Amino acid sequence: MESEDDQLYIPQVKFKVVPKLKQEFETLDVVTSFYNRYAKEGGFSTISHTSKLGKDNTIVTRKEYVCSKQGDSKIEGEKRKRGLPKMGCKARIAVVRKKTGKYAVFLFVDSHNHPLTSPSIVQFLRSHRGVSKVSKVLSNQLSLVNVKRHKQFEFFGVQAGGIENVGFIQRDLYNYGSSIREHKNGHDGDLLYMHFENEKEKDPSFVYKMESDEEKKFRRGPLHQCNHELREDHTNIEEKVKTAMSLDIEDDMAKVYTRKCFYEVQEQLKESFKYKLELLRENETESMFKVIRKNIDTSKSCEVIYKKGSDFASCSCRKWTKVAR
């Protein structure tokens, strides 16, 4: 009788997403995307494993991707401190670079020695999570008005109809915020200086003074004072905006937005909740979404196509197109 430890689990997915021996791909990025899609539908997460470079040490000639439960949880007698336990899973795919420059599959193992994850929670596995470009842009805008990351995540959950539909976890949003701060470190002062110089060109009477430390980073005190003054300048005690959606983000907006700006953004938020977005199909080059207005039986749906390579979106209604910048 087969023991539980000897039991094998094979993903039950559509034939077209299953890797095949000798199957060719244009680039390693395409290989990564294809295997990760197979993994998401199959119920497991992937990691990049081994690589082999050519004689010039620049071109990858062999690449292997494995199940995230490959290997052993115990390292030198100690238990793995974080993440999912390793179980020595042998599932993997390996590709080799051909003379044509394409990559062909020469090894594929589809069986796993552990139960696969259910479709409802597979999106929370590491290789299937990620903050989308749209969410990053919105997160940056919310950060400009001092909306904290955990409040942003609550908003994304409301907008998506539940945190299970967001596509990433709160930690991913915090990690994105950290990467943005590291990228901007040392550059925010240059941007502020350029802004002041532009203002000086427009108005010769404009005068400014900047203070910095030995690392040429602005001191937080003057910046905090400036931010406080800007808030006071845009706040009128007699002009209290009216919140309408019982969202924390509205309260934060009311503190820092002007009256006019608040109602403009509020209307945009209201409008975003009137529509339902459904993914129809997706491949390596484009995604197609069905957009329909909620709670209206006679509402006609539109199809939005997003071109990944050119970062271009268009709607079947032909009323708009958009190139992200």
mmCIF file of C-alpha atoms in Angstrom:
data_model
loop_
_atom_site.group_PDB
_atom_site.id
_atom_site.type_symbol
_atom_site.label_atom_id
_atom_site.label_comp_id
_atom_site.label_asym_id
_atom_site.label_seq_id
_atom_site.Cartn_x
_atom_site.Cartn_y
_atom_site.Cartn_z
ATOM 1 C CA MET A 1 0.000 0.000 0.000
ATOM 2 C CA GLU A 2 1.360 3.439 -0.933
ATOM 3 C CA SER A 3 2.248 5.565 2.087
ATOM 4 C CA GLU A 4 1.352 9.255 2.326
ATOM 5 C CA ASP A 5 5.020 10.181 1.967
ATOM 6 C CA ASP A 6 5.237 8.271 -1.348
ATOM 7 C CA GLN A 7 2.085 9.805 -2.811
ATOM 8 C CA LEU A 8 2.586 12.020 -5.848
ATOM 9 C CA TYR A 9 0.458 14.990 -6.863
ATOM 10 C CA ILE A 10 0.202 16.082 -10.511
ATOM 11 C CA PRO A 11 -1.387 19.465 -11.384
ATOM 12 C CA GLN A 12 -4.694 19.118 -13.230
ATOM 13 C CA VAL A 13 -4.525 21.959 -15.747
ATOM 14 C CA LYS A 14 -5.332 22.670 -19.359
ATOM 15 C CA PHE A 15 -3.041 20.898 -21.818
ATOM 16 C CA LYS A 16 -1.982 24.155 -23.508
ATOM 17 C CA VAL A 17 -0.359 25.519 -20.322
ATOM 18 C CA VAL A 18 1.616 22.320 -19.598
ATOM 19 C CA PRO A 19 5.306 22.550 -20.639
ATOM 20 C CA LYS A 20 6.391 20.030 -23.278
ATOM 21 C CA LEU A 21 9.814 18.605 -24.018
ATOM 22 C CA LYS A 22 11.559 20.446 -26.877
ATOM 23 C CA GLN A 23 9.084 23.329 -26.579
ATOM 24 C CA GLU A 24 10.860 26.574 -27.539
ATOM 25 C CA PHE A 25 10.699 30.085 -26.069
ATOM 26 C CA GLU A 26 12.122 33.357 -27.352
ATOM 27 C CA THR A 27 13.641 34.512 -24.039
ATOM 28 C CA LEU A 28 14.111 33.417 -20.438
ATOM 29 C CA ASP A 29 11.502 35.980 -19.373
ATOM 30 C CA VAL A 30 8.956 34.144 -21.492
ATOM 31 C CA VAL A 31 10.025 30.840 -19.904
ATOM 32 C CA THR A 32 9.581 32.339 -16.433
ATOM 33 C CA SER A 33 6.135 33.716 -17.286
ATOM 34 C CA PHE A 34 4.970 30.472 -18.895
ATOM 35 C CA TYR A 35 6.098 28.181 -16.053
ATOM 36 C CA ASN A 36 4.734 30.520 -13.409
ATOM 37 C CA ARG A 37 1.334 30.584 -15.127
ATOM 38 C CA TYR A 38 1.361 26.775 -15.189
ATOM 39 C CA ALA A 39 2.268 26.793 -11.492
ATOM 40 C CA LYS A 40 -0.548 29.192 -10.590
ATOM 41 C CA GLU A 41 -3.153 27.082 -12.339
ATOM 42 C CA GLY A 42 -1.577 23.941 -10.888
ATOM 43 C CA GLY A 43 -1.460 25.135 -7.288
ATOM 44 C CA PHE A 44 2.191 25.692 -6.418
ATOM 45 C CA SER A 45 4.826 28.427 -6.339
ATOM 46 C CA THR A 46 8.097 28.557 -8.285
ATOM 47 C CA ILE A 47 11.615 29.836 -7.703
ATOM 48 C CA SER A 48 14.619 30.311 -9.960
ATOM 49 C CA HIS A 49 17.117 27.556 -9.158
ATOM 50 C CA THR A 50 20.328 27.102 -11.135
ATOM 51 C CA SER A 51 21.888 28.863 -14.106
ATOM 52 C CA LYS A 52 24.852 28.140 -16.335
ATOM 53 C CA LEU A 53 26.691 30.800 -18.318
ATOM 54 C CA GLY A 54 28.437 30.379 -21.640
ATOM 55 C CA LYS A 55 32.160 30.810 -22.265
ATOM 56 C CA ASP A 56 31.808 34.591 -22.364
ATOM 57 C CA ASN A 57 30.149 34.566 -18.895
ATOM 58 C CA THR A 58 27.367 36.860 -20.129
ATOM 59 C CA ILE A 59 24.761 34.648 -21.839
ATOM 60 C CA VAL A 60 22.767 32.084 -19.871
ATOM 61 C CA THR A 61 22.976 28.759 -21.705
ATOM 62 C CA ARG A 62 21.056 26.649 -19.174
ATOM 63 C CA LYS A 63 18.362 27.621 -16.682
ATOM 64 C CA GLU A 64 16.302 25.657 -14.193
ATOM 65 C CA TYR A 65 13.142 26.563 -12.283
ATOM 66 C CA VAL A 66 11.813 24.444 -9.432
ATOM 67 C CA CYS A 67 8.890 24.142 -7.048
ATOM 68 C CA SER A 68 9.307 26.423 -4.034
ATOM 69 C CA LYS A 69 9.251 23.331 -1.781
ATOM 70 C CA GLN A 70 12.387 21.951 -3.393
ATOM 71 C CA GLY A 71 15.231 21.291 -0.954
ATOM 72 C CA ASP A 72 15.311 20.635 2.782
ATOM 73 C CA SER A 73 13.896 22.836 5.546
ATOM 74 C CA LYS A 74 16.732 21.935 7.872
ATOM 75 C CA ILE A 75 20.021 23.741 7.316
ATOM 76 C CA GLU A 76 22.936 22.456 9.387
ATOM 77 C CA GLY A 77 20.583 20.972 11.958
ATOM 78 C CA GLU A 78 18.445 24.114 12.371
ATOM 79 C CA LYS A 79 14.868 24.568 11.275
ATOM 80 C CA ARG A 80 14.060 27.054 8.582
ATOM 81 C CA LYS A 81 12.992 30.243 10.330
ATOM 82 C CA ARG A 82 10.495 31.632 7.853
ATOM 83 C CA GLY A 83 8.518 30.839 4.727
ATOM 84 C CA LEU A 84 6.819 27.601 3.687
ATOM 85 C CA PRO A 85 8.552 24.341 4.713
ATOM 86 C CA LYS A 86 10.840 22.673 2.208
ATOM 87 C CA MET A 87 9.870 19.111 1.384
ATOM 88 C CA GLY A 88 12.431 17.949 -1.178
ATOM 89 C CA CYS A 89 9.970 18.314 -4.066
ATOM 90 C CA LYS A 90 11.455 17.257 -7.425
ATOM 91 C CA ALA A 91 9.038 19.144 -9.705
ATOM 92 C CA ARG A 92 10.989 21.377 -12.094
ATOM 93 C CA ILE A 93 11.617 22.593 -15.605
ATOM 94 C CA ALA A 94 14.989 23.135 -17.290
ATOM 95 C CA VAL A 95 15.756 24.853 -20.582
ATOM 96 C CA VAL A 96 18.881 25.061 -22.713
ATOM 97 C CA ARG A 97 19.877 27.756 -25.190
ATOM 98 C CA LYS A 98 20.018 26.649 -28.822
ATOM 99 C CA LYS A 99 22.167 28.034 -31.636
ATOM 100 C CA THR A 100 19.152 30.016 -32.831
ATOM 101 C CA GLY A 101 19.152 31.931 -29.556
ATOM 102 C CA LYS A 102 15.884 30.400 -28.400
ATOM 103 C CA TYR A 103 15.480 28.305 -25.252
ATOM 104 C CA ALA A 104 14.137 24.746 -25.477
ATOM 105 C CA VAL A 105 12.762 22.515 -22.702
ATOM 106 C CA PHE A 106 14.961 19.450 -22.131
ATOM 107 C CA LEU A 107 13.723 18.460 -18.656
ATOM 108 C CA PHE A 108 10.251 18.627 -17.157
ATOM 109 C CA VAL A 109 9.053 16.909 -13.978
ATOM 110 C CA ASP A 110 5.367 17.474 -13.242
ATOM 111 C CA SER A 111 4.856 15.383 -10.089
ATOM 112 C CA HIS A 112 5.011 16.850 -6.574
ATOM 113 C CA ASN A 113 5.487 15.023 -3.269
ATOM 114 C CA HIS A 114 3.119 17.353 -1.384
ATOM 115 C CA PRO A 115 -0.539 18.421 -1.706
ATOM 116 C CA LEU A 116 -1.157 21.289 -4.098
ATOM 117 C CA THR A 117 -2.681 24.608 -3.035
ATOM 118 C CA SER A 118 -6.369 25.295 -3.675
ATOM 119 C CA PRO A 119 -7.293 27.882 -6.357
ATOM 120 C CA SER A 120 -8.771 30.249 -3.747
ATOM 121 C CA ILE A 121 -5.435 30.851 -1.992
ATOM 122 C CA VAL A 122 -2.825 30.069 -4.660
ATOM 123 C CA GLN A 123 -2.647 33.794 -5.487
ATOM 124 C CA PHE A 124 -1.047 34.415 -2.088
ATOM 125 C CA LEU A 125 1.973 32.222 -2.846
ATOM 126 C CA ARG A 126 5.150 34.247 -3.341
ATOM 127 C CA SER A 127 5.685 33.833 -7.091
ATOM 128 C CA HIS A 128 2.062 34.777 -7.862
ATOM 129 C CA ARG A 129 1.888 37.938 -5.787
ATOM 130 C CA GLY A 130 2.862 41.378 -6.936
ATOM 131 C CA VAL A 131 1.831 45.009 -6.742
ATOM 132 C CA SER A 132 0.527 45.920 -10.211
ATOM 133 C CA LYS A 133 1.552 49.078 -12.072
ATOM 134 C CA VAL A 134 -1.878 50.605 -11.489
ATOM 135 C CA SER A 135 -1.716 49.866 -7.753
ATOM 136 C CA LYS A 136 1.788 51.343 -7.553
ATOM 137 C CA VAL A 137 0.657 54.584 -9.175
ATOM 138 C CA LEU A 138 -2.338 54.846 -6.839
ATOM 139 C CA SER A 139 -0.177 53.995 -3.820
ATOM 140 C CA ASN A 140 2.245 56.783 -4.749
ATOM 141 C CA GLN A 141 -0.618 59.279 -5.012
ATOM 142 C CA LEU A 142 -2.071 58.221 -1.670
ATOM 143 C CA SER A 143 1.351 58.502 -0.054
ATOM 144 C CA LEU A 144 1.586 62.089 -1.250
ATOM 145 C CA VAL A 145 -1.414 62.915 0.939
ATOM 146 C CA ASN A 146 0.039 60.966 3.883
ATOM 147 C CA VAL A 147 -2.254 57.926 3.709
ATOM 148 C CA LYS A 148 -0.479 55.134 5.590
ATOM 149 C CA ARG A 149 0.295 51.843 3.859
ATOM 150 C CA HIS A 150 -2.107 49.778 5.987
ATOM 151 C CA LYS A 151 -4.911 52.240 5.157
ATOM 152 C CA GLN A 152 -3.993 51.998 1.485
ATOM 153 C CA PHE A 153 -4.290 48.208 1.670
ATOM 154 C CA GLU A 154 -7.753 48.546 3.225
ATOM 155 C CA PHE A 155 -8.759 50.793 0.328
ATOM 156 C CA PHE A 156 -7.425 48.312 -2.260
ATOM 157 C CA GLY A 157 -9.461 45.599 -0.529
ATOM 158 C CA VAL A 158 -12.671 47.638 -0.712
ATOM 159 C CA GLN A 159 -12.031 48.511 -4.349
ATOM 160 C CA ALA A 160 -11.381 44.859 -5.289
ATOM 161 C CA GLY A 161 -14.365 43.508 -3.366
ATOM 162 C CA GLY A 162 -12.255 41.899 -0.629
ATOM 163 C CA ILE A 163 -8.574 41.567 0.276
ATOM 164 C CA GLU A 164 -8.579 38.083 -1.262
ATOM 165 C CA ASN A 165 -9.006 39.749 -4.671
ATOM 166 C CA VAL A 166 -6.250 42.354 -4.334
ATOM 167 C CA GLY A 167 -3.464 40.182 -5.776
ATOM 168 C CA PHE A 168 -0.886 40.957 -3.105
ATOM 169 C CA ILE A 169 -0.609 41.069 0.671
ATOM 170 C CA GLN A 170 0.001 44.022 2.953
ATOM 171 C CA ARG A 171 3.681 43.129 3.359
ATOM 172 C CA ASP A 172 4.180 43.461 -0.417
ATOM 173 C CA LEU A 173 2.850 47.018 -0.232
ATOM 174 C CA TYR A 174 5.235 47.851 2.610
ATOM 175 C CA ASN A 175 8.141 46.345 0.645
ATOM 176 C CA TYR A 176 7.223 48.468 -2.373
ATOM 177 C CA GLY A 177 7.198 51.562 -0.163
ATOM 178 C CA SER A 178 10.659 50.687 1.134
ATOM 179 C CA SER A 179 12.016 50.295 -2.402
ATOM 180 C CA ILE A 180 10.603 53.702 -3.364
ATOM 181 C CA ARG A 181 12.259 55.357 -0.369
ATOM 182 C CA GLU A 182 15.606 53.765 -1.228
ATOM 183 C CA HIS A 183 15.295 54.919 -4.827
ATOM 184 C CA LYS A 184 14.470 58.488 -3.803
ATOM 185 C CA ASN A 185 17.128 58.630 -1.086
ATOM 186 C CA GLY A 186 19.337 61.620 -1.868
ATOM 187 C CA HIS A 187 17.244 62.719 -4.869
ATOM 188 C CA ASP A 188 14.316 64.461 -3.187
ATOM 189 C CA GLY A 189 16.500 67.472 -2.413
ATOM 190 C CA ASP A 190 17.521 67.835 -6.058
ATOM 191 C CA LEU A 191 13.875 67.790 -7.154
ATOM 192 C CA LEU A 192 12.926 70.425 -4.594
ATOM 193 C CA TYR A 193 15.873 72.584 -5.631
ATOM 194 C CA MET A 194 14.819 72.385 -9.296
ATOM 195 C CA HIS A 195 11.261 73.338 -8.333
ATOM 196 C CA PHE A 196 12.451 76.393 -6.394
ATOM 197 C CA GLU A 197 14.704 77.472 -9.264
ATOM 198 C CA ASN A 198 11.773 77.250 -11.688
ATOM 199 C CA GLU A 199 9.677 79.379 -9.341
ATOM 200 C CA LYS A 200 12.502 81.910 -9.144
ATOM 201 C CA GLU A 201 12.635 82.179 -12.933
ATOM 202 C CA LYS A 202 8.894 82.879 -13.014
ATOM 203 C CA ASP A 203 9.003 85.398 -10.191
ATOM 204 C CA PRO A 204 12.298 87.289 -9.547
ATOM 205 C CA SER A 205 10.996 88.314 -6.119
ATOM 206 C CA PHE A 206 10.769 84.678 -5.029
ATOM 207 C CA VAL A 207 13.433 83.908 -2.394
ATOM 208 C CA TYR A 208 14.227 80.576 -0.748
ATOM 209 C CA LYS A 209 16.779 79.129 1.622
ATOM 210 C CA MET A 210 17.752 75.459 1.885
ATOM 211 C CA GLU A 211 19.523 73.646 4.696
ATOM 212 C CA SER A 212 21.170 70.244 4.382
ATOM 213 C CA ASP A 213 23.400 67.948 6.417
ATOM 214 C CA GLU A 214 26.832 66.561 5.533
ATOM 215 C CA GLU A 215 25.214 63.933 3.259
ATOM 216 C CA LYS A 216 23.279 66.646 1.387
ATOM 217 C CA LYS A 217 19.964 65.335 2.757
ATOM 218 C CA PHE A 218 17.368 67.817 3.905
ATOM 219 C CA ARG A 219 16.608 68.034 7.562
ATOM 220 C CA ARG A 220 13.183 66.695 8.481
ATOM 221 C CA GLY A 221 12.409 69.646 10.791
ATOM 222 C CA PRO A 222 12.180 72.375 8.124
ATOM 223 C CA LEU A 223 10.400 70.028 5.725
ATOM 224 C CA HIS A 224 7.847 69.063 8.370
ATOM 225 C CA GLN A 225 7.305 72.750 9.171
ATOM 226 C CA CYS A 226 6.872 73.549 5.479
ATOM 227 C CA ASN A 227 4.388 70.702 5.075
ATOM 228 C CA HIS A 228 2.439 71.937 8.107
ATOM 229 C CA GLU A 229 2.309 75.468 6.691
ATOM 230 C CA LEU A 230 1.056 74.167 3.355
ATOM 231 C CA ARG A 231 -1.699 72.278 5.114
ATOM 232 C CA GLU A 232 -2.751 75.362 7.061
ATOM 233 C CA ASP A 233 -2.753 77.380 3.853
ATOM 234 C CA HIS A 234 -5.220 74.945 2.252
ATOM 235 C CA THR A 235 -7.513 74.542 5.265
ATOM 236 C CA ASN A 236 -10.424 76.818 6.054
ATOM 237 C CA ILE A 237 -12.299 76.111 9.301
ATOM 238 C CA GLU A 238 -15.544 77.330 7.773
ATOM 239 C CA GLU A 239 -15.191 75.023 4.766
ATOM 240 C CA LYS A 240 -15.720 71.473 5.981
ATOM 241 C CA VAL A 241 -15.948 68.909 3.213
ATOM 242 C CA LYS A 242 -18.592 66.192 3.363
ATOM 243 C CA THR A 243 -17.530 62.545 3.311
ATOM 244 C CA ALA A 244 -19.885 60.151 1.561
ATOM 245 C CA MET A 245 -18.385 56.635 1.535
ATOM 246 C CA SER A 246 -17.292 56.041 5.154
ATOM 247 C CA LEU A 247 -13.742 55.334 4.032
ATOM 248 C CA ASP A 248 -10.677 56.207 6.056
ATOM 249 C CA ILE A 249 -9.082 57.549 2.894
ATOM 250 C CA GLU A 250 -11.793 60.243 2.753
ATOM 251 C CA ASP A 251 -10.868 61.458 6.241
ATOM 252 C CA ASP A 252 -7.195 61.621 5.256
ATOM 253 C CA MET A 253 -8.036 63.478 2.052
ATOM 254 C CA ALA A 254 -10.148 65.985 3.954
ATOM 255 C CA LYS A 255 -7.162 66.950 6.100
ATOM 256 C CA VAL A 256 -4.775 67.813 3.266
ATOM 257 C CA TYR A 257 -6.791 68.418 0.084
ATOM 258 C CA THR A 258 -8.334 71.707 -0.889
ATOM 259 C CA ARG A 259 -12.131 71.694 -1.055
ATOM 260 C CA LYS A 260 -12.173 71.608 -4.845
ATOM 261 C CA CYS A 261 -9.536 68.880 -5.115
ATOM 262 C CA PHE A 262 -11.283 66.773 -2.452
ATOM 263 C CA TYR A 263 -14.585 66.651 -4.301
ATOM 264 C CA GLU A 264 -12.876 65.894 -7.620
ATOM 265 C CA VAL A 265 -11.059 62.882 -6.160
ATOM 266 C CA GLN A 266 -14.176 61.829 -4.237
ATOM 267 C CA GLU A 267 -16.177 61.694 -7.473
ATOM 268 C CA GLN A 268 -13.458 59.581 -9.083
ATOM 269 C CA LEU A 269 -13.592 57.149 -6.156
ATOM 270 C CA LYS A 270 -17.384 56.935 -6.357
ATOM 271 C CA GLU A 271 -17.204 56.262 -10.080
ATOM 272 C CA SER A 272 -14.634 53.466 -9.629
ATOM 273 C CA PHE A 273 -17.050 51.500 -7.429
ATOM 274 C CA LYS A 274 -19.776 51.494 -10.108
ATOM 275 C CA TYR A 275 -17.941 49.112 -12.412
ATOM 276 C CA LYS A 276 -16.968 45.459 -12.274
ATOM 277 C CA LEU A 277 -13.734 44.269 -13.877
ATOM 278 C CA GLU A 278 -13.379 40.662 -15.087
ATOM 279 C CA LEU A 279 -10.275 39.104 -16.698
ATOM 280 C CA LEU A 280 -11.282 37.348 -19.931
ATOM 281 C CA ARG A 281 -7.910 36.132 -21.153
ATOM 282 C CA GLU A 282 -4.210 36.769 -20.714
ATOM 283 C CA ASN A 283 -1.009 35.752 -22.441
ATOM 284 C CA GLU A 284 2.584 36.926 -22.595
ATOM 285 C CA THR A 285 1.811 39.999 -24.703
ATOM 286 C CA GLU A 286 -1.643 41.256 -23.689
ATOM 287 C CA SER A 287 -4.570 41.038 -21.267
ATOM 288 C CA MET A 288 -8.268 41.462 -22.043
ATOM 289 C CA PHE A 289 -10.765 42.627 -19.434
ATOM 290 C CA LYS A 290 -14.561 42.829 -19.449
ATOM 291 C CA VAL A 291 -15.888 46.028 -17.853
ATOM 292 C CA ILE A 292 -19.571 46.305 -16.916
ATOM 293 C CA ARG A 293 -21.536 48.728 -14.773
ATOM 294 C CA LYS A 294 -22.831 47.136 -11.557
ATOM 295 C CA ASN A 295 -26.520 46.718 -10.655
ATOM 296 C CA ILE A 296 -27.771 47.646 -14.110
ATOM 297 C CA ASP A 297 -29.300 44.706 -16.031
ATOM 298 C CA THR A 298 -29.344 46.513 -19.372
ATOM 299 C CA SER A 299 -25.808 47.802 -19.063
ATOM 300 C CA LYS A 300 -23.611 47.023 -22.046
ATOM 301 C CA SER A 301 -20.160 45.654 -21.342
ATOM 302 C CA CYS A 302 -16.940 46.938 -22.841
ATOM 303 C CA GLU A 303 -13.689 45.132 -23.489
ATOM 304 C CA VAL A 304 -10.406 46.728 -22.504
ATOM 305 C CA ILE A 305 -7.209 45.390 -24.073
ATOM 306 C CA TYR A 306 -3.891 46.078 -22.363
ATOM 307 C CA LYS A 307 -0.688 45.649 -24.420
ATOM 308 C CA LYS A 308 2.090 44.726 -21.994
ATOM 309 C CA GLY A 309 5.045 45.470 -24.243
ATOM 310 C CA SER A 310 3.987 48.998 -25.209
ATOM 311 C CA ASP A 311 2.107 49.697 -21.944
ATOM 312 C CA PHE A 312 -0.916 50.717 -24.059
ATOM 313 C CA ALA A 313 -4.608 50.253 -23.244
ATOM 314 C CA SER A 314 -7.674 50.699 -25.442
ATOM 315 C CA CYS A 315 -11.429 50.179 -25.015
ATOM 316 C CA SER A 316 -13.927 48.637 -27.421
ATOM 317 C CA CYS A 317 -16.140 51.707 -26.946
ATOM 318 C CA ARG A 318 -13.460 53.650 -28.857
ATOM 319 C CA LYS A 319 -13.944 56.647 -26.576
ATOM 320 C CA TRP A 320 -10.447 56.523 -25.110
ATOM 321 C CA THR A 321 -6.977 55.072 -25.367
ATOM 322 C CA LYS A 322 -4.177 55.384 -22.862
ATOM 323 C CA VAL A 323 -0.402 55.153 -22.965
ATOM 324 C CA ALA A 324 1.091 54.870 -19.459
ATOM 325 C CA ARG A 325 3.992 57.191 -18.755
#
